[in-house]
PDB file of C-alpha atoms in Angstrom:
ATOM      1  CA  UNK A   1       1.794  -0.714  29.851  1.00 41.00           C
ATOM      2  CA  UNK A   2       3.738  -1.736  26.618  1.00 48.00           C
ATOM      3  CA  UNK A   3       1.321  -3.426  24.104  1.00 46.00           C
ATOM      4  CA  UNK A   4       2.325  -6.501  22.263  1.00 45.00           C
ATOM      5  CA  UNK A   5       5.108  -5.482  18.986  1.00 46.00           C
ATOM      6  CA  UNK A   6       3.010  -6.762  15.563  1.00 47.00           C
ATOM      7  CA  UNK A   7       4.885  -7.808  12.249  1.00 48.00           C
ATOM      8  CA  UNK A   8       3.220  -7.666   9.574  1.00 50.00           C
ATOM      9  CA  UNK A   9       4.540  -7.157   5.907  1.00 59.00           C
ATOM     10  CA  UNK A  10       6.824  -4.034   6.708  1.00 68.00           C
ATOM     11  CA  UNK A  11       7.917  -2.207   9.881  1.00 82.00           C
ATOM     12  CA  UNK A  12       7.077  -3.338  13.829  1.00 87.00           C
ATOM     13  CA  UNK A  13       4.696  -1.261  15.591  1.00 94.00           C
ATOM     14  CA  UNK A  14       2.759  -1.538  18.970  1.00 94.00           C
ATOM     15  CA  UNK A  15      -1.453  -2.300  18.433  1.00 95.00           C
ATOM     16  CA  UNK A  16      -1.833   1.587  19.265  1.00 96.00           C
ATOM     17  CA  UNK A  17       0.491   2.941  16.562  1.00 96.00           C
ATOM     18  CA  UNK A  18      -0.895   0.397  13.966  1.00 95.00           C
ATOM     19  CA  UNK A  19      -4.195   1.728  14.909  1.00 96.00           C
ATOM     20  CA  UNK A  20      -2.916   5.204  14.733  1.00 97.00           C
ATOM     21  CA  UNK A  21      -1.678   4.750  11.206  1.00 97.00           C
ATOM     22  CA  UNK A  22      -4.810   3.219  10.044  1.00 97.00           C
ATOM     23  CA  UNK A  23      -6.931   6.200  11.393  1.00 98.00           C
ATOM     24  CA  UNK A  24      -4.699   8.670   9.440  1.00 98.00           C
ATOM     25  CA  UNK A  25      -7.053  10.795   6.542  1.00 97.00           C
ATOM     26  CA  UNK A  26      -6.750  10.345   2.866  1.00 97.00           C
ATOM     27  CA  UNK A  27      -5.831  13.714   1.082  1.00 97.00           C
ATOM     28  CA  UNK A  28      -8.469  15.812   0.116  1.00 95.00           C
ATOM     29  CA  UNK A  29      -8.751  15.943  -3.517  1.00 92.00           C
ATOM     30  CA  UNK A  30      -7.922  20.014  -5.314  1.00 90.00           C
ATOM     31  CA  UNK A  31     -11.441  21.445  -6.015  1.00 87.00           C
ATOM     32  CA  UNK A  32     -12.110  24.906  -5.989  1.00 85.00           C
ATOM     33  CA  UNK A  33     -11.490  25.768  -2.510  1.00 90.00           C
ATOM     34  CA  UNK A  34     -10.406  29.753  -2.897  1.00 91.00           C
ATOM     35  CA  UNK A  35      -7.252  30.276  -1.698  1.00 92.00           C
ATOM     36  CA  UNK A  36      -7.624  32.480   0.922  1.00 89.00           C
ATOM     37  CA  UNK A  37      -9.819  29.434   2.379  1.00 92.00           C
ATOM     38  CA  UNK A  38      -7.460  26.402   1.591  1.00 94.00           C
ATOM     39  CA  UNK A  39      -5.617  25.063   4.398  1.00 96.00           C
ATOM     40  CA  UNK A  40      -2.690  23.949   3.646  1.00 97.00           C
ATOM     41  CA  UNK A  41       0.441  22.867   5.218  1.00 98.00           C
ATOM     42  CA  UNK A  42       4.308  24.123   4.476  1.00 98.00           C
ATOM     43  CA  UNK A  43       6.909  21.765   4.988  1.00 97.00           C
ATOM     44  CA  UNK A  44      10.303  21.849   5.667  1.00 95.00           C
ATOM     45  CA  UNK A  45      12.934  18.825   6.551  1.00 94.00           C
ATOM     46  CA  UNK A  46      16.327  19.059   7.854  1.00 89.00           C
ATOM     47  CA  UNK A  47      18.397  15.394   6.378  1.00 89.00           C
ATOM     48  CA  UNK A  48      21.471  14.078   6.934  1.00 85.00           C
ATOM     49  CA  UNK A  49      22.491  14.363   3.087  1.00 85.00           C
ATOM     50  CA  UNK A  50      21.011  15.143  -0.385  1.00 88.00           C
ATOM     51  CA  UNK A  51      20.830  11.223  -0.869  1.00 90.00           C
ATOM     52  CA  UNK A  52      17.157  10.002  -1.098  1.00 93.00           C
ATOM     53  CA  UNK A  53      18.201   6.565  -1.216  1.00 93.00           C
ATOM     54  CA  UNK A  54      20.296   6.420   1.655  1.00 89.00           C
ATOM     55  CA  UNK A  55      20.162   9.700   3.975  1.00 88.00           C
ATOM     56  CA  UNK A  56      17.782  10.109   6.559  1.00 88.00           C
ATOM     57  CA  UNK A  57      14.989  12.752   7.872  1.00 90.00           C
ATOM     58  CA  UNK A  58      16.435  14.681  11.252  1.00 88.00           C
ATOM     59  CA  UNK A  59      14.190  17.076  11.693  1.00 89.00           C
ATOM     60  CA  UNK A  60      10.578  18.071  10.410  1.00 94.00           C
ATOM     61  CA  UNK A  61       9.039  21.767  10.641  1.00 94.00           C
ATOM     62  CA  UNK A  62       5.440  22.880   9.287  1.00 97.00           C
ATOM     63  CA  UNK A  63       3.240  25.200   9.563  1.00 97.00           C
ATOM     64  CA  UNK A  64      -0.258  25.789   8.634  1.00 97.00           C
ATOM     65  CA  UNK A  65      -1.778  28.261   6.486  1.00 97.00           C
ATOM     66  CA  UNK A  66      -5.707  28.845   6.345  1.00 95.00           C
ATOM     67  CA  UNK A  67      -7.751  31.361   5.553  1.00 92.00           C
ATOM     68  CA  UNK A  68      -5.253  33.510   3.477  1.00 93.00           C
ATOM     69  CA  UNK A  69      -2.580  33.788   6.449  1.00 96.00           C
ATOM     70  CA  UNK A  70      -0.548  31.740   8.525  1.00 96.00           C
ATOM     71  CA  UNK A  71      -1.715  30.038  11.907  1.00 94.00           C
ATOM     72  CA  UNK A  72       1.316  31.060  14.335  1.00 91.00           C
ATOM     73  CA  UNK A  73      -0.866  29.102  16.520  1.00 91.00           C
ATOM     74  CA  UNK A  74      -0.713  25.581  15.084  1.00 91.00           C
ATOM     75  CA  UNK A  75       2.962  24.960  14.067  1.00 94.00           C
ATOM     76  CA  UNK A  76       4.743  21.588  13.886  1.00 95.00           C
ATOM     77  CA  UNK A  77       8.680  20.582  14.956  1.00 91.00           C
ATOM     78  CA  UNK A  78      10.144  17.749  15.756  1.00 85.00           C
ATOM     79  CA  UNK A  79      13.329  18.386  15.474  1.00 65.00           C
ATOM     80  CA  UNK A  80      15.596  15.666  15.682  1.00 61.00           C
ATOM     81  CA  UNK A  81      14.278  12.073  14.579  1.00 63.00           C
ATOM     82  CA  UNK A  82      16.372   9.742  15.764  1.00 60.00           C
ATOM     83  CA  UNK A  83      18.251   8.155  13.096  1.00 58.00           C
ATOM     84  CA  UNK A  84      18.835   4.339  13.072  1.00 59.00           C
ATOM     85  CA  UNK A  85      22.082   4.903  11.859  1.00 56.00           C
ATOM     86  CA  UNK A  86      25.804   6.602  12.416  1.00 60.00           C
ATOM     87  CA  UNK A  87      25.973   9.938  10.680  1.00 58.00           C
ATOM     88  CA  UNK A  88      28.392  12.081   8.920  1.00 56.00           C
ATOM     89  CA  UNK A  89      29.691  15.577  10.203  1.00 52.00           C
ATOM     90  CA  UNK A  90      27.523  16.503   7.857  1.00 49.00           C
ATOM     91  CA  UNK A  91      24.990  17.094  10.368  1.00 51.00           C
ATOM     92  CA  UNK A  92      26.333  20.115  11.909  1.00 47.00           C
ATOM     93  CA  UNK A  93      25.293  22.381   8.906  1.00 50.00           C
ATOM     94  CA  UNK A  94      21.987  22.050  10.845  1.00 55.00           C
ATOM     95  CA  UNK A  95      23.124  22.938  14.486  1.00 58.00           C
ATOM     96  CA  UNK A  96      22.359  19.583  15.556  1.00 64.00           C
ATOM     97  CA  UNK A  97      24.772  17.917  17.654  1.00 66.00           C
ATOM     98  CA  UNK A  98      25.254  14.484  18.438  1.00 69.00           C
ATOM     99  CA  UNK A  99      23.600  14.472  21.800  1.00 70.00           C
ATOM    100  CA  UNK A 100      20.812  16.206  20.416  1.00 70.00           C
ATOM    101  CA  UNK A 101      20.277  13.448  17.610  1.00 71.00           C
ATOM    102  CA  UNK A 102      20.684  10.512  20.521  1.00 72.00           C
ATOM    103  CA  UNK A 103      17.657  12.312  22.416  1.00 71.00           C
ATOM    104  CA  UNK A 104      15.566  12.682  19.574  1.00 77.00           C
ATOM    105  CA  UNK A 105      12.044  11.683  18.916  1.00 85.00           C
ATOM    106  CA  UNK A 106      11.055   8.018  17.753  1.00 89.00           C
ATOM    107  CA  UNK A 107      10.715   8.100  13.951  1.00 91.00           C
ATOM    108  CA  UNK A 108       7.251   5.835  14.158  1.00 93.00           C
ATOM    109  CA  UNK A 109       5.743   8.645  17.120  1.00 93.00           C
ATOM    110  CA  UNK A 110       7.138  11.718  15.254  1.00 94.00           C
ATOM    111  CA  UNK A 111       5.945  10.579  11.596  1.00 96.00           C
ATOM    112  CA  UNK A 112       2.157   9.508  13.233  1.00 97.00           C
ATOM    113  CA  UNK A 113       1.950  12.899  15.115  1.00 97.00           C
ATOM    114  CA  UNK A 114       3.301  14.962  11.843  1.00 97.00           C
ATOM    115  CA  UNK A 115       0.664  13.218   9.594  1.00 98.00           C
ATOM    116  CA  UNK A 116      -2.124  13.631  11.876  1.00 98.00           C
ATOM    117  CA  UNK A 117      -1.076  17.137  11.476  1.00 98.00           C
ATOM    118  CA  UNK A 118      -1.214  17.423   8.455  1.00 98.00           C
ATOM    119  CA  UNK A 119      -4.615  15.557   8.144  1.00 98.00           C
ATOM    120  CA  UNK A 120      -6.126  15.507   4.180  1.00 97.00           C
ATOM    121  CA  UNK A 121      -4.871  19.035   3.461  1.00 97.00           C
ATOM    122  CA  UNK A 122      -2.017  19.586   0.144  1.00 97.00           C
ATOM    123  CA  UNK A 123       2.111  19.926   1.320  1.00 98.00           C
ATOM    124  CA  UNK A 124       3.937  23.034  -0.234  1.00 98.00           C
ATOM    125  CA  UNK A 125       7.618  23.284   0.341  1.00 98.00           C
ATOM    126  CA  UNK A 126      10.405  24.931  -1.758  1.00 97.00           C
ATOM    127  CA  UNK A 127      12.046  22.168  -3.944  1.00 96.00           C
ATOM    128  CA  UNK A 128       9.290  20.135  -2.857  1.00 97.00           C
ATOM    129  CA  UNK A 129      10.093  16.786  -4.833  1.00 97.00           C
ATOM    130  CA  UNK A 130      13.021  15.947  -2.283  1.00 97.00           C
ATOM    131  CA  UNK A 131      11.095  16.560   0.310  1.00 97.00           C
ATOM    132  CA  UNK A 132       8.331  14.273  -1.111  1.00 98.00           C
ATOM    133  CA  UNK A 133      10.652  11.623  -1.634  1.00 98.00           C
ATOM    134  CA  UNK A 134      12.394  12.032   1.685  1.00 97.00           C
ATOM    135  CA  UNK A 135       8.860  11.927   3.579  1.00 97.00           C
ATOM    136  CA  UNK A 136       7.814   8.907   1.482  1.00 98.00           C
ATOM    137  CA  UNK A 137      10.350   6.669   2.104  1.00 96.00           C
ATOM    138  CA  UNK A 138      10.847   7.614   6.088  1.00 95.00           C
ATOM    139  CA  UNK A 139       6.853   6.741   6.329  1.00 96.00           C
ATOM    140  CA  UNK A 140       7.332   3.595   4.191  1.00 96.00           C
ATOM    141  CA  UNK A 141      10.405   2.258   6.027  1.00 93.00           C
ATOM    142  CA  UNK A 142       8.894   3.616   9.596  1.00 93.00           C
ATOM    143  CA  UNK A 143       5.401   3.133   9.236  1.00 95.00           C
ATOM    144  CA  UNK A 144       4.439   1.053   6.233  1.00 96.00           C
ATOM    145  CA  UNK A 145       2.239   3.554   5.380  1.00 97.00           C
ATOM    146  CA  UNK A 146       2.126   5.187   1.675  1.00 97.00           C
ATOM    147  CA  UNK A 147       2.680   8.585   0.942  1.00 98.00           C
ATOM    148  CA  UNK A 148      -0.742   9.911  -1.406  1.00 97.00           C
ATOM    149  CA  UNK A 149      -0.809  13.950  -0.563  1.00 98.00           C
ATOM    150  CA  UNK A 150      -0.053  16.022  -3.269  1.00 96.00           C
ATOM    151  CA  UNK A 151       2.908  18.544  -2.574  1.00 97.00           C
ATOM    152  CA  UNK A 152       3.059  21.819  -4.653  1.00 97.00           C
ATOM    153  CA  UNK A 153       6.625  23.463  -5.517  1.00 97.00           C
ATOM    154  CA  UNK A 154       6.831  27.044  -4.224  1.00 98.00           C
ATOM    155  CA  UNK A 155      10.342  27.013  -5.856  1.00 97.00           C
ATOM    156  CA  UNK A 156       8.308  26.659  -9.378  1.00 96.00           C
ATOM    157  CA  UNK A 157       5.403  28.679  -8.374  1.00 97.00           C
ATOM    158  CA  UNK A 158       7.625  31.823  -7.770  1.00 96.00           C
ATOM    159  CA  UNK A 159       9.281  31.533 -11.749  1.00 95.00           C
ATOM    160  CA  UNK A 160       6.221  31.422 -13.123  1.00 96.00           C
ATOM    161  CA  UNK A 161       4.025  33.351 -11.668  1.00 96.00           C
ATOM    162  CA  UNK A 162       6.890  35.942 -11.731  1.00 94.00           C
ATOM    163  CA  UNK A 163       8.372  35.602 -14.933  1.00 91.00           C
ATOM    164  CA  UNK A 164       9.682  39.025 -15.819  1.00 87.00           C
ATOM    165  CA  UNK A 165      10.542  40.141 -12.326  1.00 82.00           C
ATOM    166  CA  UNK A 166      12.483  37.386 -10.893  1.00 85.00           C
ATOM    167  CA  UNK A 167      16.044  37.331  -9.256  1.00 85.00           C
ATOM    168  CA  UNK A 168      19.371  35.968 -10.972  1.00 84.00           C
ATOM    169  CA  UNK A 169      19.494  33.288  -8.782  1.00 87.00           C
ATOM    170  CA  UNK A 170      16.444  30.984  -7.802  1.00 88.00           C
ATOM    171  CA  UNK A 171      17.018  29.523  -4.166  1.00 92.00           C
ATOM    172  CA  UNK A 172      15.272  30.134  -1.040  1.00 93.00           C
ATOM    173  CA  UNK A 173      17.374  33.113   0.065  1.00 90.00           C
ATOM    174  CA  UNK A 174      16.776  34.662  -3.629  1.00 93.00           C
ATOM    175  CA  UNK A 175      13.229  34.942  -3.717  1.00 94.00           C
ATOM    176  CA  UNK A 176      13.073  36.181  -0.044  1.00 93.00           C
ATOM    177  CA  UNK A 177      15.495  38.719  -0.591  1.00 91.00           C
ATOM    178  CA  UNK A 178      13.503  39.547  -3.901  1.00 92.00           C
ATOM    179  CA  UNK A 179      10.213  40.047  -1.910  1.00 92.00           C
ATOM    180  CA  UNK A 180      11.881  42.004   0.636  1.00 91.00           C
ATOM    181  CA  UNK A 181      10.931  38.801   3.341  1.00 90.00           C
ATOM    182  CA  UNK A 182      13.258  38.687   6.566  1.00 80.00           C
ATOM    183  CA  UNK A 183      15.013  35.592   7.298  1.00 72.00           C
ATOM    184  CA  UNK A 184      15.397  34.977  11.064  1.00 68.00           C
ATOM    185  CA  UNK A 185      17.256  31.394  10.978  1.00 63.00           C
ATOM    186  CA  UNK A 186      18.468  29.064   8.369  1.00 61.00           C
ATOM    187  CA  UNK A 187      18.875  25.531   8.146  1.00 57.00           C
ATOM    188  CA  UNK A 188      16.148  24.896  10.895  1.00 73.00           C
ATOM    189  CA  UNK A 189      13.401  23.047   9.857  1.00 82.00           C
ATOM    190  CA  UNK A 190      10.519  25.454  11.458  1.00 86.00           C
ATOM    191  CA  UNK A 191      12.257  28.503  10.482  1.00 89.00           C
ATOM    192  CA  UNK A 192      12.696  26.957   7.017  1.00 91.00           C
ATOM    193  CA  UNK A 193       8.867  26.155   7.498  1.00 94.00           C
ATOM    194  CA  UNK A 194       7.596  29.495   8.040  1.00 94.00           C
ATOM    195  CA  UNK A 195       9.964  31.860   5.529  1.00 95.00           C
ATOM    196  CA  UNK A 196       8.658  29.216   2.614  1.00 96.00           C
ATOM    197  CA  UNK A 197       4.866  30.004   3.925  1.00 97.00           C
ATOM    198  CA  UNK A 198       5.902  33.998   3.844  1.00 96.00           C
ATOM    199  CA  UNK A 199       6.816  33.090   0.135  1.00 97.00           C
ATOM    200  CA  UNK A 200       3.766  30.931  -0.895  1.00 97.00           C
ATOM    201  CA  UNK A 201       1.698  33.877   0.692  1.00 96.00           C
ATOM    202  CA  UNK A 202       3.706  36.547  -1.773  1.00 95.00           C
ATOM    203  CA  UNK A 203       2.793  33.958  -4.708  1.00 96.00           C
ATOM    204  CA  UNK A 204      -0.916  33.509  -3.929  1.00 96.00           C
ATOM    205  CA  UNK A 205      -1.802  37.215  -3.989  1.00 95.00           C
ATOM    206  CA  UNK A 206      -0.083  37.374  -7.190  1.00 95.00           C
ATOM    207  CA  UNK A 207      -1.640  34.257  -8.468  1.00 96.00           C
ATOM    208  CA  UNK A 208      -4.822  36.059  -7.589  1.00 94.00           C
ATOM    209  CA  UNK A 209      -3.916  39.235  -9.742  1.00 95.00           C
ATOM    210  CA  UNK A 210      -3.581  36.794 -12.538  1.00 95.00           C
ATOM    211  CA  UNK A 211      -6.798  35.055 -12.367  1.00 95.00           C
ATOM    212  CA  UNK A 212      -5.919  31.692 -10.559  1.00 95.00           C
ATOM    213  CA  UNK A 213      -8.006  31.528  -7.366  1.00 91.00           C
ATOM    214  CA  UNK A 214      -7.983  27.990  -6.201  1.00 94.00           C
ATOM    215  CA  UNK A 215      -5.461  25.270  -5.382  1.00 93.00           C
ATOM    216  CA  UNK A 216      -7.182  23.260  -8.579  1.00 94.00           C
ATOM    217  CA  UNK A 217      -6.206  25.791 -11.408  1.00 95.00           C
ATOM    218  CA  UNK A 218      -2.981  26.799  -9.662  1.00 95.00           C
ATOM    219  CA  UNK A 219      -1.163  23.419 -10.172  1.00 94.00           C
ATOM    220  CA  UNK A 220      -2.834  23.121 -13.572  1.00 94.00           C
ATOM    221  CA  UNK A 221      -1.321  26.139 -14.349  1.00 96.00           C
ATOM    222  CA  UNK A 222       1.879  24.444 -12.481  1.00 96.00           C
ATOM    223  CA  UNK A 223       1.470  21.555 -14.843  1.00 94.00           C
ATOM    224  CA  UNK A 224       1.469  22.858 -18.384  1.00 95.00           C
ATOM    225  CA  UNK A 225       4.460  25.653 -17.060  1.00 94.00           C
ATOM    226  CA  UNK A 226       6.516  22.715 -16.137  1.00 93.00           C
ATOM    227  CA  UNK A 227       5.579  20.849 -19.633  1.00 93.00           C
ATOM    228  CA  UNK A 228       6.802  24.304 -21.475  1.00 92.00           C
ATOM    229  CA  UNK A 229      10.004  24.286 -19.737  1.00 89.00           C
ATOM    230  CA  UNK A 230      10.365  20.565 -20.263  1.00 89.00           C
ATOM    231  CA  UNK A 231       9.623  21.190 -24.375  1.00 88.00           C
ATOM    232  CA  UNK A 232      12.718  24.169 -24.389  1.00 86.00           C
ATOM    233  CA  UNK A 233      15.313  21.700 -23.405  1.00 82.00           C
ATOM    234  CA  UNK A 234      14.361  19.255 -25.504  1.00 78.00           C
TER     235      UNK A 234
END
């Protein structure tokens, strides 16, 4: 049986969902968890456009790694959100046809099941601040819920931890053509998912030649490399 809608200050949802989104776990805060003992999860979404004011999430992918590999056992998809809106032909860069986005998940269901998912563990994903801002505002507009969990840029971890041996070019493909990684499917959001956590794997072990074992003292690494970069184009 259907419980009772609620409106509160932000999106509808039914008792259980509200109760679902209230039950979701605060991030875990970066400490010096090794990383080959972090769990973390890599995230990849599929959108209608570049637009992170007006385009819209269609598909999420993740998967998990812990313990220094990746759990083939405990992926995420939900491919296909269903958007509240008519979208461009854009779409079909992703496979996705219309029929497919008509059948697709409800945005409040998907966005509760991918959070309990991800539970207090750190996001990576490769150009990671559009996916943060995609993610944010879907579980804002959807939920009412605020995004807190820190998300960690493979596509800056691979420049610096590689500076002298790095390709010409710097996107996805690039680096996994530079590490000699094999790309099964691209453009899917769980393909995406798992290439990117092929990557970050790549980049920890070298990390780990270089002295930086823990989530912690990687991203304050990532921190002062992105200030240095900031201070040359000034």
């Amino acid at each position: 049986m259907n419980m009772a809608w609620f409106k509160s200050r932000g999106p509808s949802l039914e008792l259980e969902q509200l109760q679902r989104r209230d039950q979701l776990l605060a991030p875990a805060p970066l400490n010096a968890c090794p990383l080959a003992e972090q769990r973390m999860v890599v995230l990849d979404l599929e959108t209608s456009g570049l637009d992170t004011r007006r385009d819209v999430v269609l598909s999420i992918g993740a998967v998990v790694i812990d313990h220094g590999g990746i759990d083939l056992g405990n992926q995420f998809e939900r491919t296909l959100l269903r958007p509240d809106q008519k979208l461009s032909s854009s779409v079909l860069i992703h496979g996705i046809s219309p029929s497919e986005l008509e059948a697709g998940s409800d945005p409040v269901e998907a966005l509760l099941d991918f959070m309990e998912f991800v539970g207090d563990s750190p996001i990576l994903a490769f150009h990671a601040g559009f996916d943060q801002r995609m993610l944010a505002r879907a579980l804002k507009e959807s939920l009412g819920y605020k995004l807190r969990h820190p998300f960690i840029d493979v596509a800056e971890l691979a420049p610096m931890l590689c500076p002298d041996n790095r390709p010409r070019h710097s996107g996805l493909d690039d680096w996994t053509a530079h590490f000699g990684l094999q790309i099964l499917q691209r453009h899917h959001a769980s393909a995406d998912a798992l290439i990117t956590a092929e990557l970050a794997l790549m980049l920890f072990s070298r990390a780990h030649r270089q002295g930086v074992a823990d989530l912690a003292a990687l991203t304050l690494r990532l921190n002062n490399w992105r200030k240095r970069q900031q201070a040359r184009m000034l």
